mmCIF file of C-alpha atoms and ligand atoms in Angstrom:
data_model
loop_
_atom_site.group_PDB
_atom_site.id
_atom_site.type_symbol
_atom_site.label_atom_id
_atom_site.label_comp_id
_atom_site.label_asym_id
_atom_site.label_seq_id
_atom_site.Cartn_x
_atom_site.Cartn_y
_atom_site.Cartn_z
ATOM 1 C CA MET O 1 -23.215 4.022 16.176
ATOM 2 C CA ASN O 2 -21.431 5.794 14.009
ATOM 3 C CA SER O 3 -22.725 7.468 11.074
ATOM 4 C CA ASN O 4 -20.122 8.620 10.145
ATOM 5 C CA ALA O 5 -18.401 5.336 9.053
ATOM 6 C CA VAL O 6 -15.861 5.726 5.978
ATOM 7 C CA ILE O 7 -13.123 3.308 4.331
ATOM 8 C CA ALA O 8 -10.371 4.818 2.208
ATOM 9 C CA ILE O 9 -7.743 3.441 0.039
ATOM 10 C CA HIS O 10 -4.532 4.032 -1.719
ATOM 11 C CA GLY O 11 -2.645 2.132 -4.516
ATOM 12 C CA GLY O 12 0.270 3.210 -4.423
ATOM 13 C CA ALA O 13 1.948 6.979 -5.059
ATOM 14 C CA GLY O 14 4.321 8.439 -7.823
ATOM 15 C CA THR O 15 4.870 9.926 -11.442
ATOM 16 C CA ILE O 16 1.201 8.900 -12.866
ATOM 17 C CA LEU O 17 0.698 11.307 -15.628
ATOM 18 C CA ARG O 18 -2.268 12.475 -17.347
ATOM 19 C CA ALA O 19 -0.929 12.613 -20.377
ATOM 20 C CA SER O 20 0.879 9.160 -20.475
ATOM 21 C CA MET O 21 -2.204 6.895 -18.972
ATOM 22 C CA SER O 22 -4.377 5.706 -21.603
ATOM 23 C CA ALA O 23 -8.007 5.944 -21.242
ATOM 24 C CA SER O 24 -8.321 2.491 -20.669
ATOM 25 C CA ALA O 25 -5.846 2.481 -18.330
ATOM 26 C CA GLU O 26 -7.295 4.959 -16.160
ATOM 27 C CA ALA O 27 -10.844 3.227 -16.580
ATOM 28 C CA GLU O 28 -9.623 0.364 -15.229
ATOM 29 C CA TYR O 29 -8.169 1.558 -12.437
ATOM 30 C CA HIS O 30 -11.043 3.266 -11.909
ATOM 31 C CA ALA O 31 -13.283 0.018 -11.423
ATOM 32 C CA ALA O 32 -10.914 -1.493 -9.868
ATOM 33 C CA LEU O 33 -10.878 1.046 -7.003
ATOM 34 C CA HIS O 34 -15.108 1.866 -7.008
ATOM 35 C CA ALA O 35 -15.107 -2.252 -6.664
ATOM 36 C CA VAL O 36 -12.964 -2.129 -3.861
ATOM 37 C CA LEU O 37 -14.557 0.554 -1.885
ATOM 38 C CA SER O 38 -17.868 -1.165 -2.675
ATOM 39 C CA ALA O 39 -16.517 -4.336 -0.616
ATOM 40 C CA GLY O 40 -15.054 -2.201 2.193
ATOM 41 C CA GLN O 41 -18.501 -0.067 2.717
ATOM 42 C CA ARG O 42 -20.530 -3.976 2.157
ATOM 43 C CA VAL O 43 -18.278 -4.716 5.624
ATOM 44 C CA LEU O 44 -19.142 -1.944 7.718
ATOM 45 C CA ALA O 45 -22.766 -1.925 5.929
ATOM 46 C CA GLU O 46 -23.098 -4.698 7.845
ATOM 47 C CA GLY O 47 -22.202 -3.947 11.424
ATOM 48 C CA GLY O 48 -18.719 -5.203 10.984
ATOM 49 C CA SER O 49 -15.275 -4.164 12.047
ATOM 50 C CA ALA O 50 -12.551 -1.813 10.575
ATOM 51 C CA LEU O 51 -10.423 -4.755 10.817
ATOM 52 C CA ASP O 52 -12.346 -6.485 7.950
ATOM 53 C CA ALA O 53 -12.991 -3.684 5.990
ATOM 54 C CA VAL O 54 -9.069 -2.928 5.448
ATOM 55 C CA SER O 55 -8.491 -6.618 5.056
ATOM 56 C CA GLU O 56 -11.315 -6.996 2.991
ATOM 57 C CA ALA O 57 -10.477 -4.438 1.288
ATOM 58 C CA VAL O 58 -5.983 -5.015 1.061
ATOM 59 C CA ARG O 59 -7.488 -8.375 0.255
ATOM 60 C CA LEU O 60 -8.905 -7.672 -2.960
ATOM 61 C CA LEU O 61 -6.372 -4.306 -3.851
ATOM 62 C CA GLU O 62 -4.063 -7.425 -3.211
ATOM 63 C CA ASP O 63 -6.013 -10.195 -5.905
ATOM 64 C CA CYS O 64 -5.811 -7.210 -8.652
ATOM 65 C CA PRO O 65 -2.749 -6.905 -10.674
ATOM 66 C CA LEU O 66 -2.549 -3.493 -11.604
ATOM 67 C CA PHE O 67 -1.307 -2.821 -7.830
ATOM 68 C CA ASN O 68 2.320 -3.889 -6.562
ATOM 69 C CA ALA O 69 0.663 -5.840 -4.010
ATOM 70 C CA GLY O 70 0.016 -10.170 -3.776
ATOM 71 C CA ARG O 71 -0.444 -10.632 -7.772
ATOM 72 C CA GLY O 72 1.091 -7.986 -9.759
ATOM 73 C CA ALA O 73 3.950 -7.721 -6.882
ATOM 74 C CA VAL O 74 6.839 -6.154 -8.070
ATOM 75 C CA TYR O 75 10.435 -8.452 -8.987
ATOM 76 C CA THR O 76 13.275 -8.616 -6.187
ATOM 77 C CA ALA O 77 17.709 -8.332 -8.058
ATOM 78 C CA ALA O 78 16.924 -12.218 -8.179
ATOM 79 C CA GLY O 79 13.108 -11.703 -10.317
ATOM 80 C CA THR O 80 11.403 -13.098 -7.543
ATOM 81 C CA HIS O 81 8.500 -12.358 -5.245
ATOM 82 C CA GLU O 82 8.668 -11.220 -2.106
ATOM 83 C CA LEU O 83 5.502 -9.340 0.454
ATOM 84 C CA ASP O 84 5.322 -7.612 2.956
ATOM 85 C CA ALA O 85 1.867 -6.705 5.049
ATOM 86 C CA ALA O 86 0.386 -4.841 8.163
ATOM 87 C CA ILE O 87 -2.359 -4.660 9.536
ATOM 88 C CA MET O 88 -3.613 -2.833 12.995
ATOM 89 C CA ASP O 89 -6.595 -2.689 14.899
ATOM 90 C CA GLY O 90 -7.332 0.836 16.513
ATOM 91 C CA SER O 91 -9.585 -0.187 19.279
ATOM 92 C CA THR O 92 -7.139 -2.495 20.883
ATOM 93 C CA LEU O 93 -2.959 -1.444 19.473
ATOM 94 C CA GLU O 94 -2.773 -5.077 18.717
ATOM 95 C CA ALA O 95 -0.877 -5.634 15.083
ATOM 96 C CA GLY O 96 -0.059 -8.232 12.996
ATOM 97 C CA ALA O 97 2.501 -7.978 9.848
ATOM 98 C CA ILE O 98 4.771 -10.627 7.996
ATOM 99 C CA CYS O 99 7.191 -9.914 5.891
ATOM 100 C CA CYS O 100 9.317 -11.347 3.074
ATOM 101 C CA VAL O 101 7.473 -14.210 1.999
ATOM 102 C CA LYS O 102 7.254 -15.666 -1.188
ATOM 103 C CA ARG O 103 4.173 -18.123 -1.586
ATOM 104 C CA VAL O 104 1.675 -16.598 0.405
ATOM 105 C CA ARG O 105 -1.248 -16.044 -1.798
ATOM 106 C CA ASN O 106 -2.309 -12.728 0.455
ATOM 107 C CA PRO O 107 0.022 -11.421 2.424
ATOM 108 C CA VAL O 108 -2.884 -9.097 4.783
ATOM 109 C CA LEU O 109 -4.250 -11.922 5.838
ATOM 110 C CA ALA O 110 -1.121 -13.744 7.530
ATOM 111 C CA ALA O 111 -0.833 -10.696 9.403
ATOM 112 C CA ARG O 112 -4.047 -10.428 10.239
ATOM 113 C CA ARG O 113 -3.639 -14.441 11.979
ATOM 114 C CA VAL O 114 -0.405 -12.696 13.400
ATOM 115 C CA LEU O 115 -2.707 -9.960 15.053
ATOM 116 C CA GLU O 116 -5.133 -12.857 16.558
ATOM 117 C CA ALA O 117 -3.238 -15.881 16.976
ATOM 118 C CA SER O 118 0.758 -15.163 18.016
ATOM 119 C CA GLU O 119 1.717 -13.082 21.266
ATOM 120 C CA HIS O 120 4.401 -11.988 18.202
ATOM 121 C CA VAL O 121 3.392 -8.969 15.825
ATOM 122 C CA LEU O 122 6.499 -9.653 13.391
ATOM 123 C CA PHE O 123 7.253 -12.803 11.750
ATOM 124 C CA THR O 124 9.962 -12.833 8.859
ATOM 125 C CA GLY O 125 10.464 -15.163 6.016
ATOM 126 C CA GLU O 126 10.572 -18.758 6.590
ATOM 127 C CA GLY O 127 9.522 -18.453 9.881
ATOM 128 C CA ALA O 128 6.148 -16.583 8.339
ATOM 129 C CA GLU O 129 5.521 -19.002 5.874
ATOM 130 C CA ALA O 130 5.523 -21.815 8.487
ATOM 131 C CA PHE O 131 2.614 -19.153 11.168
ATOM 132 C CA ALA O 132 0.702 -18.932 7.955
ATOM 133 C CA ALA O 133 0.850 -22.578 6.620
ATOM 134 C CA ALA O 134 -0.059 -23.346 10.652
ATOM 135 C CA GLN O 135 -3.124 -21.205 10.423
ATOM 136 C CA GLY O 136 -4.217 -23.322 7.336
ATOM 137 C CA LEU O 137 -4.188 -19.835 5.113
ATOM 138 C CA GLU O 138 -3.606 -20.367 0.793
ATOM 139 C CA PHE O 139 -0.081 -20.948 -0.274
ATOM 140 C CA VAL O 140 0.578 -20.153 -4.580
ATOM 141 C CA GLU O 141 3.431 -21.122 -6.781
ATOM 142 C CA PRO O 142 5.746 -17.892 -7.330
ATOM 143 C CA GLU O 143 4.203 -17.447 -11.619
ATOM 144 C CA TYR O 144 1.394 -16.572 -9.456
ATOM 145 C CA PHE O 145 2.249 -13.296 -8.770
ATOM 146 C CA HIS O 146 3.814 -12.795 -11.964
ATOM 147 C CA THR O 147 2.716 -9.893 -14.219
ATOM 148 C CA GLU O 148 3.986 -8.659 -18.002
ATOM 149 C CA ALA O 149 3.803 -5.413 -17.429
ATOM 150 C CA ARG O 150 6.130 -5.925 -13.314
ATOM 151 C CA HIS O 151 8.477 -7.708 -14.739
ATOM 152 C CA ARG O 152 9.741 -5.246 -18.038
ATOM 153 C CA GLN O 153 9.546 -2.699 -14.714
ATOM 154 C CA TRP O 154 12.431 -5.238 -14.003
ATOM 155 C CA LEU O 155 13.978 -5.239 -16.808
ATOM 156 C CA LEU O 156 14.450 -1.826 -17.138
ATOM 157 C CA ALA O 157 15.477 -1.597 -13.210
ATOM 158 C CA ARG O 158 18.088 -4.250 -13.525
ATOM 159 C CA GLY O 159 19.368 -2.857 -17.118
ATOM 160 C CA GLN O 160 20.062 0.000 -15.189
ATOM 161 C CA GLN O 161 21.266 -1.790 -12.524
ATOM 162 C CA ARG O 162 19.454 0.274 -9.049
ATOM 163 C CA ALA O 163 16.297 -0.588 -7.086
ATOM 164 C CA MET O 164 13.337 1.430 -8.116
ATOM 165 C CA LEU O 165 9.770 2.216 -7.063
ATOM 166 C CA ASP O 166 6.600 1.579 -9.230
ATOM 167 C CA HIS O 167 4.516 3.155 -10.927
ATOM 168 C CA ASP O 168 5.484 6.084 -12.092
ATOM 169 C CA GLY O 169 6.955 3.539 -14.143
ATOM 170 C CA ALA O 170 4.625 1.755 -15.208
ATOM 171 C CA THR O 171 3.546 3.699 -18.392
ATOM 172 C CA LEU O 172 6.991 3.196 -19.778
ATOM 173 C CA ALA O 173 6.929 -0.564 -18.878
ATOM 174 C CA ALA O 174 3.643 -1.276 -20.564
ATOM 175 C CA THR O 175 5.177 0.033 -23.954
ATOM 176 C CA PRO O 176 6.729 -3.607 -24.964
ATOM 177 C CA PRO O 177 10.517 -3.396 -25.482
ATOM 178 C CA SER O 178 11.918 -4.418 -28.953
ATOM 179 C CA ASN O 179 13.951 -7.563 -26.832
ATOM 180 C CA ASP O 180 12.936 -8.401 -23.610
ATOM 181 C CA ASP O 181 16.700 -9.292 -22.546
ATOM 182 C CA ASN O 182 17.770 -6.167 -23.584
ATOM 183 C CA PRO O 183 15.571 -3.778 -23.165
ATOM 184 C CA THR O 184 15.633 0.047 -24.467
ATOM 185 C CA PRO O 185 13.715 2.589 -21.572
ATOM 186 C CA HIS O 186 12.231 5.261 -23.455
ATOM 187 C CA GLU O 187 13.279 7.832 -20.972
ATOM 188 C CA PRO O 188 15.972 7.256 -18.307
ATOM 189 C CA ILE O 189 14.252 5.861 -15.036
ATOM 190 C CA ASP O 190 14.513 7.986 -11.519
ATOM 191 C CA PRO O 191 14.473 5.372 -9.067
ATOM 192 C CA ASN O 192 12.780 7.964 -6.958
ATOM 193 C CA ARG O 193 9.499 7.827 -8.698
ATOM 194 C CA LYS O 194 8.125 4.805 -8.770
ATOM 195 C CA PHE O 195 5.690 3.864 -5.736
ATOM 196 C CA GLY O 196 3.122 1.132 -5.157
ATOM 197 C CA THR O 197 1.908 -0.740 -2.607
ATOM 198 C CA VAL O 198 -1.970 -1.100 -1.358
ATOM 199 C CA GLY O 199 -3.571 0.118 1.469
ATOM 200 C CA ALA O 200 -7.157 0.705 3.618
ATOM 201 C CA VAL O 201 -8.500 2.894 7.047
ATOM 202 C CA ALA O 202 -11.568 2.770 8.043
ATOM 203 C CA LEU O 203 -14.099 3.615 10.862
ATOM 204 C CA ASP O 204 -16.826 1.320 11.208
ATOM 205 C CA ARG O 205 -20.622 2.240 12.961
ATOM 206 C CA HIS O 206 -18.726 1.486 16.174
ATOM 207 C CA GLY O 207 -16.391 4.067 16.731
ATOM 208 C CA HIS O 208 -13.351 1.974 15.568
ATOM 209 C CA VAL O 209 -10.687 2.995 12.876
ATOM 210 C CA ALA O 210 -8.355 0.453 12.066
ATOM 211 C CA ALA O 211 -5.216 0.219 9.226
ATOM 212 C CA ALA O 212 -3.496 -2.145 6.233
ATOM 213 C CA THR O 213 -1.081 -1.949 4.096
ATOM 214 C CA SER O 214 0.349 -4.429 1.650
ATOM 215 C CA THR O 215 3.250 -4.336 -0.953
ATOM 216 C CA GLY O 216 5.922 -6.325 -3.243
ATOM 217 C CA GLY O 217 8.062 -3.368 -1.889
ATOM 218 C CA VAL O 218 10.251 -1.654 -4.983
ATOM 219 C CA THR O 219 11.322 -3.703 -8.038
ATOM 220 C CA ASN O 220 14.426 -5.249 -8.192
ATOM 221 C CA LYS O 221 15.642 -4.892 -4.293
ATOM 222 C CA GLN O 222 17.963 -6.260 -2.514
ATOM 223 C CA VAL O 223 16.967 -9.793 -1.946
ATOM 224 C CA GLY O 224 16.048 -9.251 2.016
ATOM 225 C CA ARG O 225 15.118 -5.675 1.779
ATOM 226 C CA VAL O 226 11.940 -4.459 3.694
ATOM 227 C CA GLY O 227 10.410 -1.121 3.784
ATOM 228 C CA ASP O 228 7.971 0.849 6.128
ATOM 229 C CA THR O 229 5.432 -1.073 4.837
ATOM 230 C CA PRO O 230 4.983 -4.672 7.517
ATOM 231 C CA LEU O 231 6.502 -2.270 10.664
ATOM 232 C CA ILE O 232 4.226 -1.017 12.466
ATOM 233 C CA GLY O 233 4.918 2.353 13.081
ATOM 234 C CA ALA O 234 6.304 3.514 9.429
ATOM 235 C CA GLY O 235 3.818 2.414 6.733
ATOM 236 C CA CYS O 236 0.606 1.448 9.363
ATOM 237 C CA TYR O 237 -1.109 2.298 12.018
ATOM 238 C CA ALA O 238 -4.160 2.471 13.912
ATOM 239 C CA ASP O 239 -4.930 4.352 17.819
ATOM 240 C CA ASP O 240 -8.897 4.629 18.185
ATOM 241 C CA ALA O 241 -7.246 7.857 20.519
ATOM 242 C CA THR O 242 -6.168 9.346 17.138
ATOM 243 C CA CYS O 243 -6.376 7.698 14.133
ATOM 244 C CA ALA O 244 -5.856 5.011 11.076
ATOM 245 C CA VAL O 245 -2.739 5.470 8.857
ATOM 246 C CA SER O 246 -1.735 3.596 5.884
ATOM 247 C CA THR O 247 1.493 5.135 4.072
ATOM 248 C CA THR O 248 3.023 4.644 -0.012
ATOM 249 C CA GLY O 249 6.129 6.020 -0.654
ATOM 250 C CA SER O 250 9.871 5.910 -1.230
ATOM 251 C CA GLY O 251 9.952 2.798 1.993
ATOM 252 C CA GLU O 252 13.345 3.743 3.907
ATOM 253 C CA MET O 253 12.227 7.525 4.228
ATOM 254 C CA PHE O 254 8.851 6.415 5.673
ATOM 255 C CA ILE O 255 10.891 4.427 7.960
ATOM 256 C CA ARG O 256 13.072 7.109 9.092
ATOM 257 C CA MET O 257 9.994 9.341 9.729
ATOM 258 C CA VAL O 258 8.069 6.632 11.017
ATOM 259 C CA ALA O 259 5.685 8.202 9.473
ATOM 260 C CA ALA O 260 2.105 6.405 10.292
ATOM 261 C CA TYR O 261 3.035 6.772 13.905
ATOM 262 C CA ASP O 262 3.186 10.738 13.806
ATOM 263 C CA VAL O 263 0.558 11.669 12.091
ATOM 264 C CA ALA O 264 -1.167 10.046 15.353
ATOM 265 C CA ALA O 265 1.675 11.723 17.403
ATOM 266 C CA GLN O 266 0.914 14.677 16.419
ATOM 267 C CA MET O 267 -2.278 14.613 16.958
ATOM 268 C CA ALA O 268 -1.815 13.955 20.066
ATOM 269 C CA TYR O 269 1.270 16.017 21.892
ATOM 270 C CA ARG O 270 0.423 18.683 18.853
ATOM 271 C CA ASP O 271 -3.296 18.904 19.847
ATOM 272 C CA VAL O 272 -3.386 19.161 15.594
ATOM 273 C CA SER O 273 -6.446 17.937 13.377
ATOM 274 C CA LEU O 274 -5.684 15.083 11.471
ATOM 275 C CA GLU O 275 -5.163 16.734 8.395
ATOM 276 C CA GLU O 276 -3.426 19.292 9.362
ATOM 277 C CA ALA O 277 -1.189 16.652 11.046
ATOM 278 C CA ALA O 278 -0.987 14.124 7.862
ATOM 279 C CA HIS O 279 -0.447 17.715 5.368
ATOM 280 C CA ASP O 280 3.082 17.764 7.880
ATOM 281 C CA VAL O 281 4.104 14.614 7.826
ATOM 282 C CA VAL O 282 3.192 14.575 3.969
ATOM 283 C CA MET O 283 4.589 17.548 3.044
ATOM 284 C CA ASN O 284 7.162 18.937 5.427
ATOM 285 C CA ARG O 285 8.507 16.444 6.578
ATOM 286 C CA LEU O 286 8.642 13.549 4.650
ATOM 287 C CA PRO O 287 10.408 16.381 1.998
ATOM 288 C CA LYS O 288 12.943 17.083 4.084
ATOM 289 C CA ILE O 289 14.510 13.917 3.828
ATOM 290 C CA ASP O 290 13.398 13.193 -0.373
ATOM 291 C CA GLY O 291 10.289 10.743 1.177
ATOM 292 C CA ARG O 292 8.589 11.552 -1.750
ATOM 293 C CA GLY O 293 4.830 9.029 -1.952
ATOM 294 C CA GLY O 294 1.540 9.835 0.793
ATOM 295 C CA LEU O 295 -0.757 8.266 2.596
ATOM 296 C CA VAL O 296 -4.823 7.185 3.674
ATOM 297 C CA ALA O 297 -5.652 7.780 6.766
ATOM 298 C CA VAL O 298 -8.928 8.242 8.853
ATOM 299 C CA ASP O 299 -9.458 9.603 12.439
ATOM 300 C CA ALA O 300 -12.497 8.434 14.859
ATOM 301 C CA ARG O 301 -15.225 11.852 14.031
ATOM 302 C CA GLY O 302 -15.015 10.425 10.543
ATOM 303 C CA ASN O 303 -12.537 13.218 9.129
ATOM 304 C CA PHE O 304 -10.407 11.863 6.728
ATOM 305 C CA THR O 305 -7.242 12.621 4.139
ATOM 306 C CA LEU O 306 -5.865 11.282 1.725
ATOM 307 C CA PRO O 307 -2.282 13.688 0.951
ATOM 308 C CA PHE O 308 0.359 12.819 -1.225
ATOM 309 C CA ASN O 309 3.986 14.700 -2.558
ATOM 310 C CA THR O 310 3.792 12.639 -5.894
ATOM 311 C CA GLU O 311 2.305 14.027 -9.309
ATOM 312 C CA GLY O 312 -0.140 10.973 -8.777
ATOM 313 C CA MET O 313 -1.919 8.242 -6.062
ATOM 314 C CA TYR O 314 -4.489 5.906 -6.945
ATOM 315 C CA ARG O 315 -7.378 6.252 -4.329
ATOM 316 C CA GLY O 316 -10.569 6.733 -3.605
ATOM 317 C CA PHE O 317 -13.035 6.841 -0.360
ATOM 318 C CA ALA O 318 -16.318 5.838 0.720
ATOM 319 C CA ARG O 319 -18.857 6.720 3.374
ATOM 320 C CA LEU O 320 -22.057 4.956 3.902
ATOM 321 C CA GLY O 321 -24.762 5.402 1.086
ATOM 322 C CA GLU O 322 -23.297 7.220 -0.175
ATOM 323 C CA THR O 323 -20.675 6.086 -3.819
ATOM 324 C CA PRO O 324 -17.031 6.126 -3.642
ATOM 325 C CA VAL O 325 -15.268 8.424 -5.313
ATOM 326 C CA THR O 326 -12.392 7.006 -6.798
ATOM 327 C CA ALA O 327 -9.204 9.450 -7.631
ATOM 328 C CA ILE O 328 -6.067 8.732 -9.437
ATOM 329 C CA TYR O 329 -3.845 12.836 -10.636
ATOM 330 C CA ARG O 330 -4.088 15.539 -8.301
HETATM 331 N N1 LIG R 1 6.680 2.329 0.618
HETATM 332 C C1 LIG R 1 7.157 0.559 -0.220
HETATM 333 C C2 LIG R 1 7.958 0.000 0.308
HETATM 334 O O1 LIG R 1 9.315 0.602 -0.020
HETATM 335 C C3 LIG R 1 6.896 0.560 -1.308
HETATM 336 C C4 LIG R 1 5.917 1.924 -2.084
HETATM 337 O O2 LIG R 1 5.046 2.483 -1.302
HETATM 338 O O3 LIG R 1 5.476 1.676 -3.168
HETATM 339 O O4 LIG R 1 7.920 -1.083 -0.016
#
């Protein structure tokens, strides 16, 4: 039995500034992250697999309206929600993913069913929903995903006619505009500063790793746009031989860098540590193409790392038998 079992999670990265966050909002985020880590820890303590731990952690993060995944997902340019998720098992290299679903309550559970019950890896749109329905997954009306804060964020982005990533705008969006149809932002919104997305990586007591990632994407994204989250190797990757990785950030850049797999590849081919590989991807390689965000990663020896190149990243980790640690800022 591996005594280094650990789970690490993220709830998105971006311009998350202490100065613009109220004490009560901060406390809410810490409490949410703590509860998710405790749940993941329980799964691992009971001998559950890393795959079970990351599915459960991401399911809970999807259900929490504070994060841009499941309930609380951002809006597309058409005022709808399109959700993406992926999951990978490091012990078998099996993976499942779905993208552009509109009514599946927990996209990560659909991704998990793809991993377990399909010969395919990635389903999109209608096909993904048909598969999820056939698997008996829970469906909800699109309004289920709505939150006032995300809606305001969308109105701001739409007013500026741009796609924007999540989270740094959270403070801005939390301030109700005087008129919802014609919102007046208090400061210009930099489209490169807002990332949402949730994810988890874990090492279980049997020595196996797994990763899962789920997102609503970026605010005001074009209908049909797919980011890194559901792409195995870009936003999610797991291999017992190297590591498990879940990312958050400017998806297009993470796709172009094949970011999650690059951490594993550097460990395999350059023979560097998890920390060194992850640091290189987040701090050196992604910034070269203006890639902003971060990741959480764990290896089969129980090392873990949570690097990000933005002002903040909602994050936390928990080893078995220890109190979960949560953090927001640098
Ligand atoms: N990476 C996600 C995407 O591009 C966004 C995020 O992490 O907030 O869809």
